[in-house]
JSON list of C-alpha atoms in Angstrom, two decimals:
[
{"chain": "Z", "resi": 224, "resn": "MET", "atom": "CA", "xyz": [-20.32, 50.12, 25.41]},
{"chain": "Z", "resi": 225, "resn": "GLN", "atom": "CA", "xyz": [-18.07, 52.29, 23.57]},
{"chain": "Z", "resi": 226, "resn": "ASP", "atom": "CA", "xyz": [-18.81, 53.23, 20.01]},
{"chain": "Z", "resi": 227, "resn": "ILE", "atom": "CA", "xyz": [-19.80, 50.55, 17.60]},
{"chain": "Z", "resi": 228, "resn": "MET", "atom": "CA", "xyz": [-19.23, 50.60, 13.80]},
{"chain": "Z", "resi": 229, "resn": "VAL", "atom": "CA", "xyz": [-21.24, 49.28, 11.31]},
{"chain": "Z", "resi": 230, "resn": "ILE", "atom": "CA", "xyz": [-19.89, 48.03, 7.97]},
{"chain": "Z", "resi": 231, "resn": "GLY", "atom": "CA", "xyz": [-21.94, 46.82, 5.19]},
{"chain": "Z", "resi": 232, "resn": "ILE", "atom": "CA", "xyz": [-20.17, 44.40, 2.55]},
{"chain": "Z", "resi": 233, "resn": "ALA", "atom": "CA", "xyz": [-21.94, 44.17, -0.56]},
{"chain": "Z", "resi": 234, "resn": "GLY", "atom": "CA", "xyz": [-21.60, 42.91, -4.28]},
{"chain": "Z", "resi": 235, "resn": "GLY", "atom": "CA", "xyz": [-22.67, 40.16, -6.75]},
{"chain": "Z", "resi": 236, "resn": "THR", "atom": "CA", "xyz": [-22.30, 36.90, -6.06]},
{"chain": "Z", "resi": 237, "resn": "GLY", "atom": "CA", "xyz": [-18.34, 35.64, -5.98]},
{"chain": "Z", "resi": 238, "resn": "SER", "atom": "CA", "xyz": [-17.06, 39.50, -6.35]},
{"chain": "Z", "resi": 239, "resn": "GLY", "atom": "CA", "xyz": [-14.36, 39.63, -3.42]},
{"chain": "Z", "resi": 240, "resn": "LYS", "atom": "CA", "xyz": [-16.71, 40.57, -0.46]},
{"chain": "Z", "resi": 241, "resn": "THR", "atom": "CA", "xyz": [-15.23, 37.28, 1.93]},
{"chain": "Z", "resi": 242, "resn": "THR", "atom": "CA", "xyz": [-12.09, 38.44, 0.83]},
{"chain": "Z", "resi": 243, "resn": "ILE", "atom": "CA", "xyz": [-12.31, 41.88, 2.02]},
{"chain": "Z", "resi": 244, "resn": "THR", "atom": "CA", "xyz": [-14.42, 40.45, 5.25]},
{"chain": "Z", "resi": 245, "resn": "ARG", "atom": "CA", "xyz": [-11.48, 37.81, 5.87]},
{"chain": "Z", "resi": 246, "resn": "ARG", "atom": "CA", "xyz": [-8.92, 40.73, 5.41]},
{"chain": "Z", "resi": 247, "resn": "LEU", "atom": "CA", "xyz": [-10.74, 42.84, 8.42]},
{"chain": "Z", "resi": 248, "resn": "ILE", "atom": "CA", "xyz": [-10.67, 40.02, 10.56]},
{"chain": "Z", "resi": 249, "resn": "GLN", "atom": "CA", "xyz": [-7.34, 39.24, 10.12]},
{"chain": "Z", "resi": 250, "resn": "SER", "atom": "CA", "xyz": [-5.89, 42.49, 10.80]},
{"chain": "Z", "resi": 251, "resn": "PHE", "atom": "CA", "xyz": [-8.32, 43.49, 13.88]},
{"chain": "Z", "resi": 252, "resn": "GLY", "atom": "CA", "xyz": [-9.12, 40.09, 15.41]},
{"chain": "Z", "resi": 253, "resn": "GLU", "atom": "CA", "xyz": [-11.38, 39.90, 18.02]},
{"chain": "Z", "resi": 254, "resn": "GLU", "atom": "CA", "xyz": [-12.60, 43.65, 17.46]},
{"chain": "Z", "resi": 255, "resn": "VAL", "atom": "CA", "xyz": [-15.07, 42.53, 14.65]},
{"chain": "Z", "resi": 256, "resn": "SER", "atom": "CA", "xyz": [-17.68, 39.97, 14.35]},
{"chain": "Z", "resi": 257, "resn": "VAL", "atom": "CA", "xyz": [-19.47, 39.57, 11.04]},
{"chain": "Z", "resi": 258, "resn": "VAL", "atom": "CA", "xyz": [-23.12, 39.44, 10.60]},
{"chain": "Z", "resi": 259, "resn": "HIS", "atom": "CA", "xyz": [-23.96, 37.24, 7.02]},
{"chain": "Z", "resi": 260, "resn": "HIS", "atom": "CA", "xyz": [-27.13, 38.14, 5.38]},
{"chain": "Z", "resi": 261, "resn": "ASP", "atom": "CA", "xyz": [-27.13, 34.27, 3.81]},
{"chain": "Z", "resi": 262, "resn": "ASN", "atom": "CA", "xyz": [-27.92, 33.08, 7.28]},
{"chain": "Z", "resi": 263, "resn": "TYR", "atom": "CA", "xyz": [-31.09, 34.97, 7.19]},
{"chain": "Z", "resi": 264, "resn": "TYR", "atom": "CA", "xyz": [-32.63, 33.22, 4.42]},
{"chain": "Z", "resi": 265, "resn": "LYS", "atom": "CA", "xyz": [-36.39, 32.07, 5.65]},
{"chain": "Z", "resi": 266, "resn": "ALA", "atom": "CA", "xyz": [-36.75, 28.90, 6.36]},
{"chain": "Z", "resi": 267, "resn": "HIS", "atom": "CA", "xyz": [-39.06, 26.75, 4.40]},
{"chain": "Z", "resi": 268, "resn": "HIS", "atom": "CA", "xyz": [-39.12, 23.78, 7.13]},
{"chain": "Z", "resi": 269, "resn": "ASP", "atom": "CA", "xyz": [-43.06, 23.02, 5.71]},
{"chain": "Z", "resi": 270, "resn": "MET", "atom": "CA", "xyz": [-41.64, 22.48, 2.20]},
{"chain": "Z", "resi": 271, "resn": "PRO", "atom": "CA", "xyz": [-40.12, 19.61, -0.37]},
{"chain": "Z", "resi": 272, "resn": "TYR", "atom": "CA", "xyz": [-37.05, 19.43, -1.19]},
{"chain": "Z", "resi": 273, "resn": "GLU", "atom": "CA", "xyz": [-37.70, 19.63, -4.75]},
{"chain": "Z", "resi": 274, "resn": "GLU", "atom": "CA", "xyz": [-39.91, 22.70, -3.87]},
{"chain": "Z", "resi": 275, "resn": "ARG", "atom": "CA", "xyz": [-37.27, 24.11, -1.63]},
{"chain": "Z", "resi": 276, "resn": "ALA", "atom": "CA", "xyz": [-34.56, 23.98, -4.90]},
{"chain": "Z", "resi": 277, "resn": "ARG", "atom": "CA", "xyz": [-36.61, 25.45, -7.13]},
{"chain": "Z", "resi": 278, "resn": "LEU", "atom": "CA", "xyz": [-37.12, 29.27, -5.37]},
{"chain": "Z", "resi": 279, "resn": "ASN", "atom": "CA", "xyz": [-35.39, 32.16, -6.05]},
{"chain": "Z", "resi": 280, "resn": "TYR", "atom": "CA", "xyz": [-32.80, 32.77, -3.50]},
{"chain": "Z", "resi": 281, "resn": "ASP", "atom": "CA", "xyz": [-31.37, 36.51, -5.11]},
{"chain": "Z", "resi": 282, "resn": "HIS", "atom": "CA", "xyz": [-34.42, 37.93, -4.25]},
{"chain": "Z", "resi": 283, "resn": "PRO", "atom": "CA", "xyz": [-35.28, 40.70, -1.75]},
{"chain": "Z", "resi": 284, "resn": "ASN", "atom": "CA", "xyz": [-38.20, 38.48, -0.63]},
{"chain": "Z", "resi": 285, "resn": "ALA", "atom": "CA", "xyz": [-35.93, 34.97, 0.26]},
{"chain": "Z", "resi": 286, "resn": "PHE", "atom": "CA", "xyz": [-34.79, 37.11, 2.87]},
{"chain": "Z", "resi": 287, "resn": "ASP", "atom": "CA", "xyz": [-35.56, 37.61, 6.66]},
{"chain": "Z", "resi": 288, "resn": "THR", "atom": "CA", "xyz": [-34.16, 40.81, 6.64]},
{"chain": "Z", "resi": 289, "resn": "ASP", "atom": "CA", "xyz": [-36.45, 42.07, 9.53]},
{"chain": "Z", "resi": 290, "resn": "LEU", "atom": "CA", "xyz": [-35.00, 39.99, 11.66]},
{"chain": "Z", "resi": 291, "resn": "MET", "atom": "CA", "xyz": [-31.37, 40.80, 10.46]},
{"chain": "Z", "resi": 292, "resn": "LEU", "atom": "CA", "xyz": [-32.26, 44.01, 11.58]},
{"chain": "Z", "resi": 293, "resn": "ARG", "atom": "CA", "xyz": [-33.59, 43.37, 14.96]},
{"chain": "Z", "resi": 294, "resn": "HIS", "atom": "CA", "xyz": [-30.14, 41.51, 15.58]},
{"chain": "Z", "resi": 295, "resn": "ILE", "atom": "CA", "xyz": [-28.26, 44.72, 14.52]},
{"chain": "Z", "resi": 296, "resn": "ARG", "atom": "CA", "xyz": [-29.40, 46.94, 16.61]},
{"chain": "Z", "resi": 297, "resn": "GLN", "atom": "CA", "xyz": [-29.06, 44.50, 19.23]},
{"chain": "Z", "resi": 298, "resn": "LEU", "atom": "CA", "xyz": [-25.81, 44.19, 18.81]},
{"chain": "Z", "resi": 299, "resn": "LYS", "atom": "CA", "xyz": [-26.02, 48.12, 18.30]},
{"chain": "Z", "resi": 300, "resn": "ALA", "atom": "CA", "xyz": [-27.12, 48.42, 22.07]},
{"chain": "Z", "resi": 301, "resn": "GLY", "atom": "CA", "xyz": [-24.57, 45.89, 23.15]},
{"chain": "Z", "resi": 302, "resn": "LYS", "atom": "CA", "xyz": [-26.57, 43.10, 23.61]},
{"chain": "Z", "resi": 303, "resn": "SER", "atom": "CA", "xyz": [-25.51, 39.24, 22.18]},
{"chain": "Z", "resi": 304, "resn": "ILE", "atom": "CA", "xyz": [-27.92, 37.37, 18.90]},
{"chain": "Z", "resi": 305, "resn": "GLN", "atom": "CA", "xyz": [-28.22, 34.31, 18.68]},
{"chain": "Z", "resi": 306, "resn": "CYS", "atom": "CA", "xyz": [-27.60, 34.19, 15.04]},
{"chain": "Z", "resi": 307, "resn": "PRO", "atom": "CA", "xyz": [-29.62, 31.59, 12.32]},
{"chain": "Z", "resi": 308, "resn": "VAL", "atom": "CA", "xyz": [-27.78, 29.01, 10.26]},
{"chain": "Z", "resi": 309, "resn": "TYR", "atom": "CA", "xyz": [-28.55, 27.86, 7.17]},
{"chain": "Z", "resi": 310, "resn": "ASP", "atom": "CA", "xyz": [-28.31, 25.13, 5.33]},
{"chain": "Z", "resi": 311, "resn": "TYR", "atom": "CA", "xyz": [-27.36, 25.57, 1.43]},
{"chain": "Z", "resi": 312, "resn": "SER", "atom": "CA", "xyz": [-26.79, 21.43, 0.40]},
{"chain": "Z", "resi": 313, "resn": "ILE", "atom": "CA", "xyz": [-30.75, 21.33, 1.92]},
{"chain": "Z", "resi": 314, "resn": "HIS", "atom": "CA", "xyz": [-31.93, 24.67, 0.81]},
{"chain": "Z", "resi": 315, "resn": "ASP", "atom": "CA", "xyz": [-33.15, 25.79, 3.98]},
{"chain": "Z", "resi": 316, "resn": "ARG", "atom": "CA", "xyz": [-32.31, 27.03, 7.68]},
{"chain": "Z", "resi": 317, "resn": "THR", "atom": "CA", "xyz": [-31.02, 24.44, 10.39]},
{"chain": "Z", "resi": 318, "resn": "ASP", "atom": "CA", "xyz": [-32.70, 24.24, 13.91]},
{"chain": "Z", "resi": 319, "resn": "LYS", "atom": "CA", "xyz": [-28.52, 25.44, 15.09]},
{"chain": "Z", "resi": 320, "resn": "THR", "atom": "CA", "xyz": [-28.10, 29.02, 15.90]},
{"chain": "Z", "resi": 321, "resn": "VAL", "atom": "CA", "xyz": [-24.33, 31.07, 16.26]},
{"chain": "Z", "resi": 322, "resn": "LEU", "atom": "CA", "xyz": [-24.34, 33.18, 19.49]},
{"chain": "Z", "resi": 323, "resn": "ILE", "atom": "CA", "xyz": [-22.52, 36.70, 18.36]},
{"chain": "Z", "resi": 324, "resn": "ARG", "atom": "CA", "xyz": [-21.19, 39.11, 20.47]},
{"chain": "Z", "resi": 325, "resn": "PRO", "atom": "CA", "xyz": [-21.61, 42.85, 19.97]},
{"chain": "Z", "resi": 326, "resn": "THR", "atom": "CA", "xyz": [-17.82, 44.16, 19.39]},
{"chain": "Z", "resi": 327, "resn": "ARG", "atom": "CA", "xyz": [-16.40, 47.43, 18.42]},
{"chain": "Z", "resi": 328, "resn": "VAL", "atom": "CA", "xyz": [-16.75, 46.43, 15.04]},
{"chain": "Z", "resi": 329, "resn": "ILE", "atom": "CA", "xyz": [-19.33, 44.62, 13.45]},
{"chain": "Z", "resi": 330, "resn": "ILE", "atom": "CA", "xyz": [-19.42, 43.71, 9.20]},
{"chain": "Z", "resi": 331, "resn": "VAL", "atom": "CA", "xyz": [-23.16, 43.12, 7.61]},
{"chain": "Z", "resi": 332, "resn": "GLU", "atom": "CA", "xyz": [-22.35, 41.25, 4.72]},
{"chain": "Z", "resi": 333, "resn": "GLY", "atom": "CA", "xyz": [-24.59, 40.56, 1.73]},
{"chain": "Z", "resi": 334, "resn": "ILE", "atom": "CA", "xyz": [-24.85, 40.61, -1.58]},
{"chain": "Z", "resi": 335, "resn": "LEU", "atom": "CA", "xyz": [-28.40, 42.43, -1.12]},
{"chain": "Z", "resi": 336, "resn": "ILE", "atom": "CA", "xyz": [-28.41, 44.51, 2.23]},
{"chain": "Z", "resi": 337, "resn": "TYR", "atom": "CA", "xyz": [-28.26, 47.79, -0.02]},
{"chain": "Z", "resi": 338, "resn": "GLU", "atom": "CA", "xyz": [-31.53, 46.59, -1.09]},
{"chain": "Z", "resi": 339, "resn": "SER", "atom": "CA", "xyz": [-33.00, 47.32, 2.38]},
{"chain": "Z", "resi": 340, "resn": "LEU", "atom": "CA", "xyz": [-32.94, 51.68, 2.86]},
{"chain": "Z", "resi": 341, "resn": "GLU", "atom": "CA", "xyz": [-33.57, 50.54, 7.11]},
{"chain": "Z", "resi": 342, "resn": "LEU", "atom": "CA", "xyz": [-30.45, 48.27, 7.02]},
{"chain": "Z", "resi": 343, "resn": "CYS", "atom": "CA", "xyz": [-28.59, 50.78, 5.02]},
{"chain": "Z", "resi": 344, "resn": "ARG", "atom": "CA", "xyz": [-29.44, 53.39, 7.63]},
{"chain": "Z", "resi": 345, "resn": "GLU", "atom": "CA", "xyz": [-27.94, 50.78, 10.05]},
{"chain": "Z", "resi": 346, "resn": "MET", "atom": "CA", "xyz": [-24.27, 51.92, 8.58]},
{"chain": "Z", "resi": 347, "resn": "ASP", "atom": "CA", "xyz": [-21.48, 53.84, 9.29]},
{"chain": "Z", "resi": 348, "resn": "ILE", "atom": "CA", "xyz": [-19.95, 52.61, 5.85]},
{"chain": "Z", "resi": 349, "resn": "LYS", "atom": "CA", "xyz": [-21.67, 50.75, 3.02]},
{"chain": "Z", "resi": 350, "resn": "ILE", "atom": "CA", "xyz": [-19.08, 49.25, 1.02]},
{"chain": "Z", "resi": 351, "resn": "TYR", "atom": "CA", "xyz": [-19.97, 47.95, -2.36]},
{"chain": "Z", "resi": 352, "resn": "VAL", "atom": "CA", "xyz": [-17.20, 45.47, -3.61]},
{"chain": "Z", "resi": 353, "resn": "ASP", "atom": "CA", "xyz": [-17.48, 45.83, -7.52]},
{"chain": "Z", "resi": 354, "resn": "THR", "atom": "CA", "xyz": [-15.75, 42.72, -9.76]},
{"chain": "Z", "resi": 355, "resn": "ASP", "atom": "CA", "xyz": [-16.66, 41.70, -13.88]},
{"chain": "Z", "resi": 356, "resn": "ALA", "atom": "CA", "xyz": [-19.30, 38.97, -14.17]},
{"chain": "Z", "resi": 357, "resn": "ASP", "atom": "CA", "xyz": [-17.34, 36.64, -16.06]},
{"chain": "Z", "resi": 358, "resn": "VAL", "atom": "CA", "xyz": [-15.08, 36.15, -12.80]},
{"chain": "Z", "resi": 359, "resn": "ARG", "atom": "CA", "xyz": [-17.86, 36.22, -10.60]},
{"chain": "Z", "resi": 360, "resn": "ILE", "atom": "CA", "xyz": [-19.99, 33.28, -12.58]},
{"chain": "Z", "resi": 361, "resn": "LEU", "atom": "CA", "xyz": [-16.25, 31.24, -12.56]},
{"chain": "Z", "resi": 362, "resn": "ARG", "atom": "CA", "xyz": [-16.06, 31.81, -8.79]},
{"chain": "Z", "resi": 363, "resn": "ARG", "atom": "CA", "xyz": [-19.57, 30.97, -8.01]},
{"chain": "Z", "resi": 364, "resn": "ILE", "atom": "CA", "xyz": [-18.65, 27.63, -10.29]},
{"chain": "Z", "resi": 365, "resn": "VAL", "atom": "CA", "xyz": [-16.00, 26.65, -8.24]},
{"chain": "Z", "resi": 366, "resn": "ARG", "atom": "CA", "xyz": [-17.46, 27.12, -4.96]},
{"chain": "Z", "resi": 367, "resn": "ASP", "atom": "CA", "xyz": [-20.89, 26.01, -5.14]},
{"chain": "Z", "resi": 368, "resn": "VAL", "atom": "CA", "xyz": [-19.31, 23.00, -7.20]},
{"chain": "Z", "resi": 369, "resn": "ARG", "atom": "CA", "xyz": [-16.85, 22.29, -4.06]},
{"chain": "Z", "resi": 370, "resn": "ASP", "atom": "CA", "xyz": [-18.19, 23.90, -1.01]},
{"chain": "Z", "resi": 371, "resn": "ARG", "atom": "CA", "xyz": [-21.83, 23.22, -0.85]},
{"chain": "Z", "resi": 372, "resn": "GLY", "atom": "CA", "xyz": [-22.04, 19.65, -2.70]},
{"chain": "Z", "resi": 373, "resn": "ARG", "atom": "CA", "xyz": [-24.21, 21.81, -6.42]},
{"chain": "Z", "resi": 374, "resn": "SER", "atom": "CA", "xyz": [-23.79, 20.00, -9.98]},
{"chain": "Z", "resi": 375, "resn": "LEU", "atom": "CA", "xyz": [-22.17, 21.70, -12.91]},
{"chain": "Z", "resi": 376, "resn": "ASP", "atom": "CA", "xyz": [-25.15, 22.15, -13.80]},
{"chain": "Z", "resi": 377, "resn": "SER", "atom": "CA", "xyz": [-27.87, 23.17, -11.39]},
{"chain": "Z", "resi": 378, "resn": "VAL", "atom": "CA", "xyz": [-24.90, 25.74, -11.02]},
{"chain": "Z", "resi": 379, "resn": "ILE", "atom": "CA", "xyz": [-24.95, 26.78, -14.31]},
{"chain": "Z", "resi": 380, "resn": "ASP", "atom": "CA", "xyz": [-29.15, 26.66, -14.80]},
{"chain": "Z", "resi": 381, "resn": "GLN", "atom": "CA", "xyz": [-29.49, 28.48, -11.75]},
{"chain": "Z", "resi": 382, "resn": "TYR", "atom": "CA", "xyz": [-27.06, 31.77, -12.72]},
{"chain": "Z", "resi": 383, "resn": "LEU", "atom": "CA", "xyz": [-29.07, 31.99, -15.47]},
{"chain": "Z", "resi": 384, "resn": "SER", "atom": "CA", "xyz": [-32.79, 31.93, -14.56]},
{"chain": "Z", "resi": 385, "resn": "THR", "atom": "CA", "xyz": [-31.80, 33.98, -11.57]},
{"chain": "Z", "resi": 386, "resn": "VAL", "atom": "CA", "xyz": [-28.82, 35.12, -10.21]},
{"chain": "Z", "resi": 387, "resn": "LYS", "atom": "CA", "xyz": [-28.05, 36.86, -13.15]},
{"chain": "Z", "resi": 388, "resn": "PRO", "atom": "CA", "xyz": [-31.56, 38.77, -13.67]},
{"chain": "Z", "resi": 389, "resn": "MET", "atom": "CA", "xyz": [-32.05, 39.86, -9.90]},
{"chain": "Z", "resi": 390, "resn": "HIS", "atom": "CA", "xyz": [-27.78, 41.13, -9.81]},
{"chain": "Z", "resi": 391, "resn": "GLU", "atom": "CA", "xyz": [-29.35, 43.18, -12.91]},
{"chain": "Z", "resi": 392, "resn": "GLN", "atom": "CA", "xyz": [-32.63, 44.24, -11.47]},
{"chain": "Z", "resi": 393, "resn": "PHE", "atom": "CA", "xyz": [-31.39, 44.44, -7.69]},
{"chain": "Z", "resi": 394, "resn": "VAL", "atom": "CA", "xyz": [-28.42, 43.36, -6.48]},
{"chain": "Z", "resi": 395, "resn": "GLU", "atom": "CA", "xyz": [-25.97, 46.24, -9.30]},
{"chain": "Z", "resi": 396, "resn": "PRO", "atom": "CA", "xyz": [-29.38, 49.14, -8.81]},
{"chain": "Z", "resi": 397, "resn": "SER", "atom": "CA", "xyz": [-28.30, 49.23, -4.77]},
{"chain": "Z", "resi": 398, "resn": "LYS", "atom": "CA", "xyz": [-24.73, 49.98, -5.65]},
{"chain": "Z", "resi": 399, "resn": "ARG", "atom": "CA", "xyz": [-25.41, 53.71, -5.48]},
{"chain": "Z", "resi": 400, "resn": "ARG", "atom": "CA", "xyz": [-26.32, 53.97, -2.07]},
{"chain": "Z", "resi": 401, "resn": "ALA", "atom": "CA", "xyz": [-22.79, 53.04, -1.06]},
{"chain": "Z", "resi": 402, "resn": "ASP", "atom": "CA", "xyz": [-20.17, 55.41, -0.01]},
{"chain": "Z", "resi": 403, "resn": "VAL", "atom": "CA", "xyz": [-16.88, 53.43, -1.58]},
{"chain": "Z", "resi": 404, "resn": "ILE", "atom": "CA", "xyz": [-17.24, 51.04, -3.98]},
{"chain": "Z", "resi": 405, "resn": "ILE", "atom": "CA", "xyz": [-14.18, 48.37, -4.23]},
{"chain": "Z", "resi": 406, "resn": "PRO", "atom": "CA", "xyz": [-13.10, 47.43, -8.27]},
{"chain": "Z", "resi": 407, "resn": "GLN", "atom": "CA", "xyz": [-11.33, 44.38, -8.35]},
{"chain": "Z", "resi": 408, "resn": "GLY", "atom": "CA", "xyz": [-12.64, 43.24, -5.15]},
{"chain": "Z", "resi": 409, "resn": "GLY", "atom": "CA", "xyz": [-10.08, 41.56, -3.07]},
{"chain": "Z", "resi": 410, "resn": "HIS", "atom": "CA", "xyz": [-6.66, 42.14, -4.98]},
{"chain": "Z", "resi": 411, "resn": "ASN", "atom": "CA", "xyz": [-7.50, 46.07, -4.92]},
{"chain": "Z", "resi": 412, "resn": "GLN", "atom": "CA", "xyz": [-4.83, 46.27, -2.24]},
{"chain": "Z", "resi": 413, "resn": "VAL", "atom": "CA", "xyz": [-5.35, 50.31, -2.00]},
{"chain": "Z", "resi": 414, "resn": "ALA", "atom": "CA", "xyz": [-9.05, 50.08, -0.86]},
{"chain": "Z", "resi": 415, "resn": "LEU", "atom": "CA", "xyz": [-8.54, 48.05, 1.27]},
{"chain": "Z", "resi": 416, "resn": "GLU", "atom": "CA", "xyz": [-5.79, 50.03, 3.45]},
{"chain": "Z", "resi": 417, "resn": "MET", "atom": "CA", "xyz": [-8.10, 52.95, 3.30]},
{"chain": "Z", "resi": 418, "resn": "VAL", "atom": "CA", "xyz": [-10.74, 50.91, 4.74]},
{"chain": "Z", "resi": 419, "resn": "ILE", "atom": "CA", "xyz": [-8.09, 49.23, 6.95]},
{"chain": "Z", "resi": 420, "resn": "GLU", "atom": "CA", "xyz": [-6.97, 52.59, 8.48]},
{"chain": "Z", "resi": 421, "resn": "ARG", "atom": "CA", "xyz": [-10.85, 53.50, 8.72]},
{"chain": "Z", "resi": 422, "resn": "VAL", "atom": "CA", "xyz": [-11.19, 50.99, 11.24]},
{"chain": "Z", "resi": 423, "resn": "ARG", "atom": "CA", "xyz": [-8.40, 51.39, 13.29]},
{"chain": "Z", "resi": 424, "resn": "ALA", "atom": "CA", "xyz": [-9.34, 54.98, 13.53]},
{"chain": "Z", "resi": 425, "resn": "HIS", "atom": "CA", "xyz": [-12.16, 54.02, 14.87]},
{"chain": "Z", "resi": 426, "resn": "LEU", "atom": "CA", "xyz": [-10.52, 51.57, 17.37]},
{"chain": "Z", "resi": 427, "resn": "SER", "atom": "CA", "xyz": [-7.59, 53.69, 18.40]},
{"chain": "Z", "resi": 428, "resn": "LYS", "atom": "CA", "xyz": [-10.80, 56.52, 19.76]}
]
């Protein structure tokens, strides 16, 4: 198995992580696979929907990061993984999994991936996407209402009660573990080109 490069892409909700991930996939196609931290939310099958809806999904304890860590190590060892699938509309993990095969470049994406020092140690490049809070909340409202079937009131309530305080407590401080900080997210063409060139150099080895 050739060298595998693991790239972390972190940042607050709505910061532009998906845009940067998409650009890398567009540039390198099948050489890239993506592992989303959101798919590793813990399963709560035994909990009623109303209770699941009230959980704090922006705290590090909401994630099964140990499972993600094992999966990243398996991919780096050249083995495929069965990645869990999370359904935002029911606030629970489904019984489905998605096969992810090892590729030359693995992107690990999520708001809290740098909170885990062990996860950081598995990464070759750690990117933090830094975007103003007002832009991020507007993007989150649009995404959650349009794509995740949420009401406007529920999105705002969740943002004020857990998203914002957890961002300040965990996400923002984790920025210091990043190697590269990209302001303005996916709109920063200079930073994007630098990352793309770094990946291109790795793939040309």
